[in-house]
Coordinates of C-alpha atoms in Angstrom, one line a residue:
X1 CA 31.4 -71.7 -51.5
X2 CA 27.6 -72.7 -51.6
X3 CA 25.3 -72.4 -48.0
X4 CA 21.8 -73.7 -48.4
X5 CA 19.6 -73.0 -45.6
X6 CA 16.7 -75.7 -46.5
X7 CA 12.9 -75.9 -44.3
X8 CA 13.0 -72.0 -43.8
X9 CA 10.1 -69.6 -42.6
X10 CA 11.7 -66.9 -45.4
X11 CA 10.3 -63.3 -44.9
X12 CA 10.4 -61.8 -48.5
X13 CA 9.2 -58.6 -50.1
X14 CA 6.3 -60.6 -51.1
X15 CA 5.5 -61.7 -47.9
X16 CA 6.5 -65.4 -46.2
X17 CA 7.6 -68.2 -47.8
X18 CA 6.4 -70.6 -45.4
X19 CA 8.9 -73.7 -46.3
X20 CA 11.4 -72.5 -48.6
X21 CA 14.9 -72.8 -49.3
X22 CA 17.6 -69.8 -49.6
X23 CA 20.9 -70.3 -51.7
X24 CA 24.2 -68.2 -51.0
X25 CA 26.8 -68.4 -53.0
X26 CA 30.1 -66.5 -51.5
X27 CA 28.0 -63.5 -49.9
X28 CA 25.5 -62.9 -52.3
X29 CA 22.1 -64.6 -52.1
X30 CA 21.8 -66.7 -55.6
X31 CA 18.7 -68.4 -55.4
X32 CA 15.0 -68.3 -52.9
X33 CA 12.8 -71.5 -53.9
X34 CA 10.2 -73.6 -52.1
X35 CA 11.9 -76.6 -53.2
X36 CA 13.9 -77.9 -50.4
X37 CA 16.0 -80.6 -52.0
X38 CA 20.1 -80.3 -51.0
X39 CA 21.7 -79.1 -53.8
X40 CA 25.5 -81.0 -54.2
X41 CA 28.6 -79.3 -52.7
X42 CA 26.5 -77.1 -50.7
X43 CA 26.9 -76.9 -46.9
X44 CA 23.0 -77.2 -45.6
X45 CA 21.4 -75.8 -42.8
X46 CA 18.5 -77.0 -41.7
X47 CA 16.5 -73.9 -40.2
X48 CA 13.8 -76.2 -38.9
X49 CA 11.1 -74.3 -39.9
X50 CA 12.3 -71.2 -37.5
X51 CA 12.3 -67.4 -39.3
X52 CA 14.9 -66.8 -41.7
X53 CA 14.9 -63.1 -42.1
X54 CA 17.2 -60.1 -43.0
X55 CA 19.6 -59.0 -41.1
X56 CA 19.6 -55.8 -38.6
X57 CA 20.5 -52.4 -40.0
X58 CA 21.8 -50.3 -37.2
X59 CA 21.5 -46.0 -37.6
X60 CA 22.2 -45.2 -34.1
X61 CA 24.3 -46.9 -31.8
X62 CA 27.3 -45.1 -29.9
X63 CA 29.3 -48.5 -28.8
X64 CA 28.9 -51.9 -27.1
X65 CA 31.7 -54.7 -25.6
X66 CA 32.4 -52.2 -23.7
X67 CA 33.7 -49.5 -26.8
X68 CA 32.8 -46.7 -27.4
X69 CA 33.2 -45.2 -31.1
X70 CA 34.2 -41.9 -29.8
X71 CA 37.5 -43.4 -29.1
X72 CA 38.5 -43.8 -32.6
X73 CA 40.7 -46.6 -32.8
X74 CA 40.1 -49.5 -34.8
X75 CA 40.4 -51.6 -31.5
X76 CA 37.3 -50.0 -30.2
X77 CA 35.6 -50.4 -33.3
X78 CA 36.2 -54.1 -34.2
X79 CA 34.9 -54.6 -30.5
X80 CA 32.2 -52.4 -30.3
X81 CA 31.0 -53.7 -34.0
X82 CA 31.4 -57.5 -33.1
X83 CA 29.6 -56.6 -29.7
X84 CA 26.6 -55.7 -32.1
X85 CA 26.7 -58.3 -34.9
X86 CA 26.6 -61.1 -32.4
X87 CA 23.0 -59.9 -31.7
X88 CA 21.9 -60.1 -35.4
X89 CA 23.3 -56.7 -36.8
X90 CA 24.6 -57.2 -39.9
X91 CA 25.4 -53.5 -41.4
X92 CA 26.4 -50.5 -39.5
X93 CA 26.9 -46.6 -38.6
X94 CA 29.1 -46.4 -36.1
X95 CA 27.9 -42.9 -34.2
X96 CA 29.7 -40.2 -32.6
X97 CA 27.9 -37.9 -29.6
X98 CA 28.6 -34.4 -29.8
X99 CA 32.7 -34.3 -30.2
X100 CA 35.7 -32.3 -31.1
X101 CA 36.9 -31.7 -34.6
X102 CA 40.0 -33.9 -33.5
X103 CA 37.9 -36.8 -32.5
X104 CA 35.5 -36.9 -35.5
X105 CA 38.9 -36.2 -37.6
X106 CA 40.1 -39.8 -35.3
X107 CA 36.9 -41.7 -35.9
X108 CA 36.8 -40.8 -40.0
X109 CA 39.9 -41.9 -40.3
X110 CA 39.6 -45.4 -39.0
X111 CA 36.1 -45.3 -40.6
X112 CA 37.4 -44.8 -43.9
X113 CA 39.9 -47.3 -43.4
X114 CA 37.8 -49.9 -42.0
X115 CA 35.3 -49.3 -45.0
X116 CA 38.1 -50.7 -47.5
X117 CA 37.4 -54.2 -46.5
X118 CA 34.4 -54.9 -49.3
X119 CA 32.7 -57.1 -46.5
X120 CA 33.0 -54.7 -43.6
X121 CA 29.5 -54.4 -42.0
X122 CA 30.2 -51.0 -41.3
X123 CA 28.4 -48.6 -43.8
X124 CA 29.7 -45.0 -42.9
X125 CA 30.0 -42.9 -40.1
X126 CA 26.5 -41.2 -38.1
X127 CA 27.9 -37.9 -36.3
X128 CA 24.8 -36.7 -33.6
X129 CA 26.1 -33.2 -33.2
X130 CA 27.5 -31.1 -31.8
X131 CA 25.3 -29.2 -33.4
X132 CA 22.7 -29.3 -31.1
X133 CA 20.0 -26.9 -27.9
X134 CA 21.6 -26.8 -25.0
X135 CA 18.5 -27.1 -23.3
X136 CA 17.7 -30.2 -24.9
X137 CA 21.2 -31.6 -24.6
X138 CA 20.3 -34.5 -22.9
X139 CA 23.3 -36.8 -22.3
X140 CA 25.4 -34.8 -25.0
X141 CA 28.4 -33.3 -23.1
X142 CA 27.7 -29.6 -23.2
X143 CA 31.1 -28.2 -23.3
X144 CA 31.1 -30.1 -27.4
X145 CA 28.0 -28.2 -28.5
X146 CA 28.7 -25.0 -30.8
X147 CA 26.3 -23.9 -34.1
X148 CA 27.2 -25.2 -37.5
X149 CA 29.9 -23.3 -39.2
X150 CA 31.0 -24.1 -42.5
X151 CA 34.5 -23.3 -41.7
X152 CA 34.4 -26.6 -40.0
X153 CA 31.8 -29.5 -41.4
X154 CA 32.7 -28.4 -45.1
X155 CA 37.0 -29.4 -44.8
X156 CA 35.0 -33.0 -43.0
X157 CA 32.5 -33.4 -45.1
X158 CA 35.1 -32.8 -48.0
X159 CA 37.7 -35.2 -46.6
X160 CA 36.2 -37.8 -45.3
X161 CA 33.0 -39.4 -47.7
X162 CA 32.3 -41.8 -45.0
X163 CA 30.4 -39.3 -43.0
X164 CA 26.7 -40.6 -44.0
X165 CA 25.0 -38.4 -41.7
X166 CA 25.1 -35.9 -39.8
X167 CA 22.3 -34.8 -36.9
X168 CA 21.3 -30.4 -36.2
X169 CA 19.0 -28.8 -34.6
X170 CA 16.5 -26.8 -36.8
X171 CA 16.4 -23.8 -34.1
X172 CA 20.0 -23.3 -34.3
X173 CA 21.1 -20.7 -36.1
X174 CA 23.7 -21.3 -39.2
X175 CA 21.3 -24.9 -39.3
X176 CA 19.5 -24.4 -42.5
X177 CA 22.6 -23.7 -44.8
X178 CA 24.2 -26.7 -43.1
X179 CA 21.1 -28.9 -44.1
X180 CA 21.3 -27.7 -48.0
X181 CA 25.4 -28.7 -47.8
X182 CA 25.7 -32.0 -46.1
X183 CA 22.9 -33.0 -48.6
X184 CA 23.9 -31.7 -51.6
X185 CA 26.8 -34.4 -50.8
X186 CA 24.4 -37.1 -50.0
X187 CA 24.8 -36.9 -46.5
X188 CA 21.5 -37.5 -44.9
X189 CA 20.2 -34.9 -42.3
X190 CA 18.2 -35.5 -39.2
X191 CA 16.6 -33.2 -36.5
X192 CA 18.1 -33.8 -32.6
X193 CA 18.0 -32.4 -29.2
X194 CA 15.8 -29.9 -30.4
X195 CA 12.8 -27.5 -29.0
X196 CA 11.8 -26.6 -32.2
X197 CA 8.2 -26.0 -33.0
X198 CA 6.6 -26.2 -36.6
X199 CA 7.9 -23.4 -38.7
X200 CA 11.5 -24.4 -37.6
X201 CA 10.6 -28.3 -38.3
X202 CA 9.5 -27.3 -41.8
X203 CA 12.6 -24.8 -42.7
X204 CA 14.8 -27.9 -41.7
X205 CA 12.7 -29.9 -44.2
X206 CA 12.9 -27.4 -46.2
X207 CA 16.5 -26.9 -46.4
X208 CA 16.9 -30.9 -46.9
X209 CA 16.4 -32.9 -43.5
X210 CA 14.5 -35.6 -43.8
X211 CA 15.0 -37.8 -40.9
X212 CA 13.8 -37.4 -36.7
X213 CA 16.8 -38.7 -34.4
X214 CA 15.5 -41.1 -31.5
X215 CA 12.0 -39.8 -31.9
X216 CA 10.2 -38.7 -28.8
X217 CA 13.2 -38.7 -27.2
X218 CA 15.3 -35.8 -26.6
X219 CA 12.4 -33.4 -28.7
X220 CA 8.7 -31.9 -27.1
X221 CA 5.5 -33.1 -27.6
X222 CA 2.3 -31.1 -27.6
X223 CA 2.8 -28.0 -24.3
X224 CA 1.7 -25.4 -22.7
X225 CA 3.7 -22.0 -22.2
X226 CA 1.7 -19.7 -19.8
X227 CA -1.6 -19.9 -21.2
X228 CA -1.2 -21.0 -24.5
X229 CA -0.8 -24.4 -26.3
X230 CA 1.9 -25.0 -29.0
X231 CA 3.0 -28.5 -31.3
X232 CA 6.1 -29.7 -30.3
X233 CA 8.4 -31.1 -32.5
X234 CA 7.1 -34.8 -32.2
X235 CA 3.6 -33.5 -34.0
X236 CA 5.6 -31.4 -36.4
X237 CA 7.2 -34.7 -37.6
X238 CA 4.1 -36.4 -38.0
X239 CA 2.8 -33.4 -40.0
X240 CA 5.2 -33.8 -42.7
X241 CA 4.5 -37.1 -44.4
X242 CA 7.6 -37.5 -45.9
X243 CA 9.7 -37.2 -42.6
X244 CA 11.1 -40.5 -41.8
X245 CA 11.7 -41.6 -37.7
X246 CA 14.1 -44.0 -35.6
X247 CA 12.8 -44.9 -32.7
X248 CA 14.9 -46.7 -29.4
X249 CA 12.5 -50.2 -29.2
X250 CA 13.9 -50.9 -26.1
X251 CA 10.2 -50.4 -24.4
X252 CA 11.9 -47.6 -21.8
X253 CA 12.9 -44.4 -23.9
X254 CA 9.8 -45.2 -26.1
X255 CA 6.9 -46.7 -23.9
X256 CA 4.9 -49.5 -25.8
X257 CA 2.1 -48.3 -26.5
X258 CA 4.0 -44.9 -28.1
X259 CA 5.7 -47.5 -30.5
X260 CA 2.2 -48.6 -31.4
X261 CA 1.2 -45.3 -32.0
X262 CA 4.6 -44.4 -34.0
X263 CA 3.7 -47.7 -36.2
X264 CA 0.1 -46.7 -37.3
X265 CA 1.0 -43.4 -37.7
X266 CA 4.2 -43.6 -40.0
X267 CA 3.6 -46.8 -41.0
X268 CA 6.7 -49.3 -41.3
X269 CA 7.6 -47.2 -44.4
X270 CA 9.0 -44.8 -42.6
X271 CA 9.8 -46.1 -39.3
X272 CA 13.4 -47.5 -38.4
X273 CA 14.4 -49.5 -35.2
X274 CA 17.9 -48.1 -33.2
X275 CA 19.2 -49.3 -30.0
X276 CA 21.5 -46.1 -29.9
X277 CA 23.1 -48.6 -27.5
X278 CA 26.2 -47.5 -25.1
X279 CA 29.8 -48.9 -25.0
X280 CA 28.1 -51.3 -21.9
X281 CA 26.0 -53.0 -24.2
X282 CA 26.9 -56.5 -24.5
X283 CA 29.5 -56.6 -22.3
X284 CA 30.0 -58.0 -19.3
X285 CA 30.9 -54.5 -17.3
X286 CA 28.1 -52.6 -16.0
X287 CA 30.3 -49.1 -16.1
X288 CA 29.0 -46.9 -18.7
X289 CA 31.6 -45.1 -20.7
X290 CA 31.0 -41.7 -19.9
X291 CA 31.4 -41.4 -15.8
X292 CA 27.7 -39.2 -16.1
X293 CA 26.1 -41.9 -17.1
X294 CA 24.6 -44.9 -14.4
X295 CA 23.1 -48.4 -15.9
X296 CA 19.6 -48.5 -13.8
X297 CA 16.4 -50.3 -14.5
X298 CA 17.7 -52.1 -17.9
X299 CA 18.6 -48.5 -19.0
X300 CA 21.4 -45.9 -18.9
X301 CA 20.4 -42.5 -17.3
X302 CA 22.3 -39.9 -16.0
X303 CA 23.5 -40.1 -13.2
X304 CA 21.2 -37.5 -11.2
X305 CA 18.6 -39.4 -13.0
X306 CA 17.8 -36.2 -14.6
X307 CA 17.2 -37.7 -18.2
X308 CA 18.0 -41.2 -20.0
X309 CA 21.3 -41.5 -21.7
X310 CA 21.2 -44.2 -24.2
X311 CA 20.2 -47.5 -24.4
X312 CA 22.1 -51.2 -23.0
X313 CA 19.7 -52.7 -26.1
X314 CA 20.3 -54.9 -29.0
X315 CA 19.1 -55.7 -32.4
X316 CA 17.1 -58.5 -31.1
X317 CA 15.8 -57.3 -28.5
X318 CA 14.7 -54.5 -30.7
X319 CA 12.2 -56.6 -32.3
X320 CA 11.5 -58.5 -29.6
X321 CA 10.2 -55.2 -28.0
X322 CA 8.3 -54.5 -30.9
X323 CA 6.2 -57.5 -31.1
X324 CA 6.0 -58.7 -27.7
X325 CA 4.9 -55.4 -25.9
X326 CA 3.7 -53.0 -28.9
X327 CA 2.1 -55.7 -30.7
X328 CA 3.2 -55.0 -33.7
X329 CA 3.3 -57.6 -36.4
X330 CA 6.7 -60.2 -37.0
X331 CA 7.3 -58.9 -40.5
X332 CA 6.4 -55.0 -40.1
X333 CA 9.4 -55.1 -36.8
X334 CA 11.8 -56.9 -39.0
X335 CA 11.5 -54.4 -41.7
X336 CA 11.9 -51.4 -39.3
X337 CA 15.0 -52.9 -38.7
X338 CA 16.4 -53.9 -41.8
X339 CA 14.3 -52.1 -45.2
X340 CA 13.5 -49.1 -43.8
X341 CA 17.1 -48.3 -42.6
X342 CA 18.5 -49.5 -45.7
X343 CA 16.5 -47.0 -47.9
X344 CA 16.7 -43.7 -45.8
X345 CA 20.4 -44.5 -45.7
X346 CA 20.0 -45.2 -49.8
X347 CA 22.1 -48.7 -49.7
X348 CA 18.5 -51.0 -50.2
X349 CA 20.3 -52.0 -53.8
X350 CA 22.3 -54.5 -52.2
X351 CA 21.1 -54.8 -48.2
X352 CA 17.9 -54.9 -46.3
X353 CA 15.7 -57.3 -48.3
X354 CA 16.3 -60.8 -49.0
X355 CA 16.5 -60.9 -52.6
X356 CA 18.5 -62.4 -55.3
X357 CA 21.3 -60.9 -56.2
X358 CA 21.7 -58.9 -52.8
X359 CA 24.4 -59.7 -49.6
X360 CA 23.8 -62.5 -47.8
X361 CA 22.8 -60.4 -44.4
X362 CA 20.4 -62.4 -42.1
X363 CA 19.7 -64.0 -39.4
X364 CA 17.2 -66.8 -37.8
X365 CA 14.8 -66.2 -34.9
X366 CA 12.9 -68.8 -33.1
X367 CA 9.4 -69.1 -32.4
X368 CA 10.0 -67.3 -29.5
X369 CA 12.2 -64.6 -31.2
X370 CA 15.2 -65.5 -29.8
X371 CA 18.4 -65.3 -32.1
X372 CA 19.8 -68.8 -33.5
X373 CA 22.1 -67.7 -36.1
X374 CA 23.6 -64.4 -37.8
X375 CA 25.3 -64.4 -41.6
X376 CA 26.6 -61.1 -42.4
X377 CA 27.9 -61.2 -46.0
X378 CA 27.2 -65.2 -46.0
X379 CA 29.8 -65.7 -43.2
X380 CA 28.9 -67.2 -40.2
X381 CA 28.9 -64.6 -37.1
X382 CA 31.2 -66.2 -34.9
X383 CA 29.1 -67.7 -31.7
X384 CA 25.7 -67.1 -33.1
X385 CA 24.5 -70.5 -34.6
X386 CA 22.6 -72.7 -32.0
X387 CA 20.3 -74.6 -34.7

């Protein structure tokens, strides 16, 4: 089956094609032309001259249709997935908070299983914790968090290959042996709910983590103790070039004008857009999940209002965020969401570009930035198309 989307705005990795034409044949994109003539047998789509751009690659996001992927069942995940992909996601890592060894035994298992279908949008399984500082905890329920022991992530890490990441603390001990394991399997390792300074932010690097969880969330900045000044963990990210960052665009856990900053500073190279969005995302309930956790000002917090909680946001609105408020350019928000996330989780062969010879994930935006149409693996996202 042929899809020609003809009179596109096509954001390429050589820049815009400002009236082009995109070809999919089954759920692989085949051709990307100027020429906008219909080809026969092709079902056209005439994008109007509205931005035709790669789909959404989401690292972070713990539910949404009211789901949560701690549950574990397929049910929860085919909601909670659906939820997302009608808001121009179009690959995924489902993530667990801080859980059991039963539960993240639960979630593998339908991960795996779900991962069979070759055009599954979900990409593998994002566990944030429970390796984590209880004083930095956050929403994470604290009676989860232990230190890493390899009596139990090396039998999950064994067993289950769709593990794709797994989040530590650096400070914790047992965290740098971890960090040289999960990677030596290809699991990618981030820094989380942590206090850690600079020499524990470098060991972690050291020892193979490479990525900052929710940056300036959950992590210090630049403090005083008594009467001295220390870096926080936020400058020793910056400090190490290589260290990649997802930030929460919803323009609450990250203000505006820190998004601006994150941009210039680690450039859209290595910056990724998350929503790490709730199970209330999407969904027409306004209960979070977790009974801690209140939906207040377009965000979830706990409910003492002691610290935010996660995020009611979307891919969308993600780069809606990004250019609206922060200022940051169409095509630099659209590859924090899509490239970057596709090469720090090492699948940018086939997803996060539109190029030839790679899925069929996009979607159209307006002038305006609102969504008009998803196609994850050339199929039309049911609901989505409102050319």
């Amino acid at each position: 089956m042929l899809t020609q989307f003809i009179h596109a705005h096509i954001l390429t990795p050589n820049g815009w094609l400002e009236d082009g034409s995109l070809l999919v044949d089954e759920n692989k994109i085949v051709s990307i032309t100027p020429c906008n003539l219909g080809i026969i047998g092709a079902d056209i789509i005439d994008v109007k001259g509205l931005h035709l751009v790669p789909g959404g690659i989401e690292l972070h996001v713990h539910g949404g249709g009211g789901r949560d992927f701690m549950e574990g069942t397929e049910e929860a995940f085919e909601v909670a997935v659906k939820a997302h992909m009608q808001h121009g996601t179009t690959a995924i890592y489902p993530t667990l908070s801080s859980s059991s060894i039963p539960m993240i035994e639960a979630a593998s298992e339908t991960c795996t299983k779900m991962m069979q279908d070759p055009n599954s949008p979900i990409m593998g399984l994002h566990l944030e914790g429970p390796y984590f500082s209880l004083q930095m905890a956050g929403a994470q329920i604290p009676e989860y968090i232990i230190p890493p022991r390899p009596e139990d992530y090396i039998p999950l890490i064994e067993k289950y290959p769709c593990i794709r990441r797994w989040d530590a603390a650096p400070e914790i001990e047992g965290t740098v042996p971890f960090g040289e394991y999960i990677t030596s399997k290809g699991v990618v390792a981030a820094i989380a709910h942590t206090g850690a300074g600079y020499k524990e932010v470098k060991a972690a690097h050291n020892a193979g983590f490479s990525h900052a969880t929710h940056f300036y969330n959950a992590m210090p900045g630049f403090h005083k103790y008594h009467e001295y000044k220390h870096e926080g963990t936020v400058e020793s990210v910056y400090l190490i070039d290589d260290f990649t960052v997802e930030v929460i665009a919803d323009g609450i856990h990250v203000p505006p004008i820190i998004l601006s900053l994150v941009h210039k500073l680690k450039g859209v190279e290595r910056t990724c857009l998350i929503t790490d969005a709730l199970a209330c995302t999407a969904s027409d309930s306004q209960e979070a999940f977790d009974p801690r956790v209140i939906i207040e000002d377009g965000v979830c917090k706990l409910a003492d209002r002691s610290a935010l909680a996660g995020s009611i946001a979307t891919m969308d609105r993600l780069i809606r965020t990004c250019v609206h408020m922060a200022d940051i350019p169409l095509e630099d928000a659209v590859r924090m969401a899509s490239e970057t996330p596709a090469k720090v989780m090492g699948i940018f062969d086939r997803k996060g570009s539109l190029e030839l010879g790679k899925d069929a994930d996009m979607m159209i935006l307006d002038k305006a930035l609102n969504l008009r149409g998803v196609w994850s693996m050339g199929k039309l996202v049911e609901g989505t198309l409102t050319l």
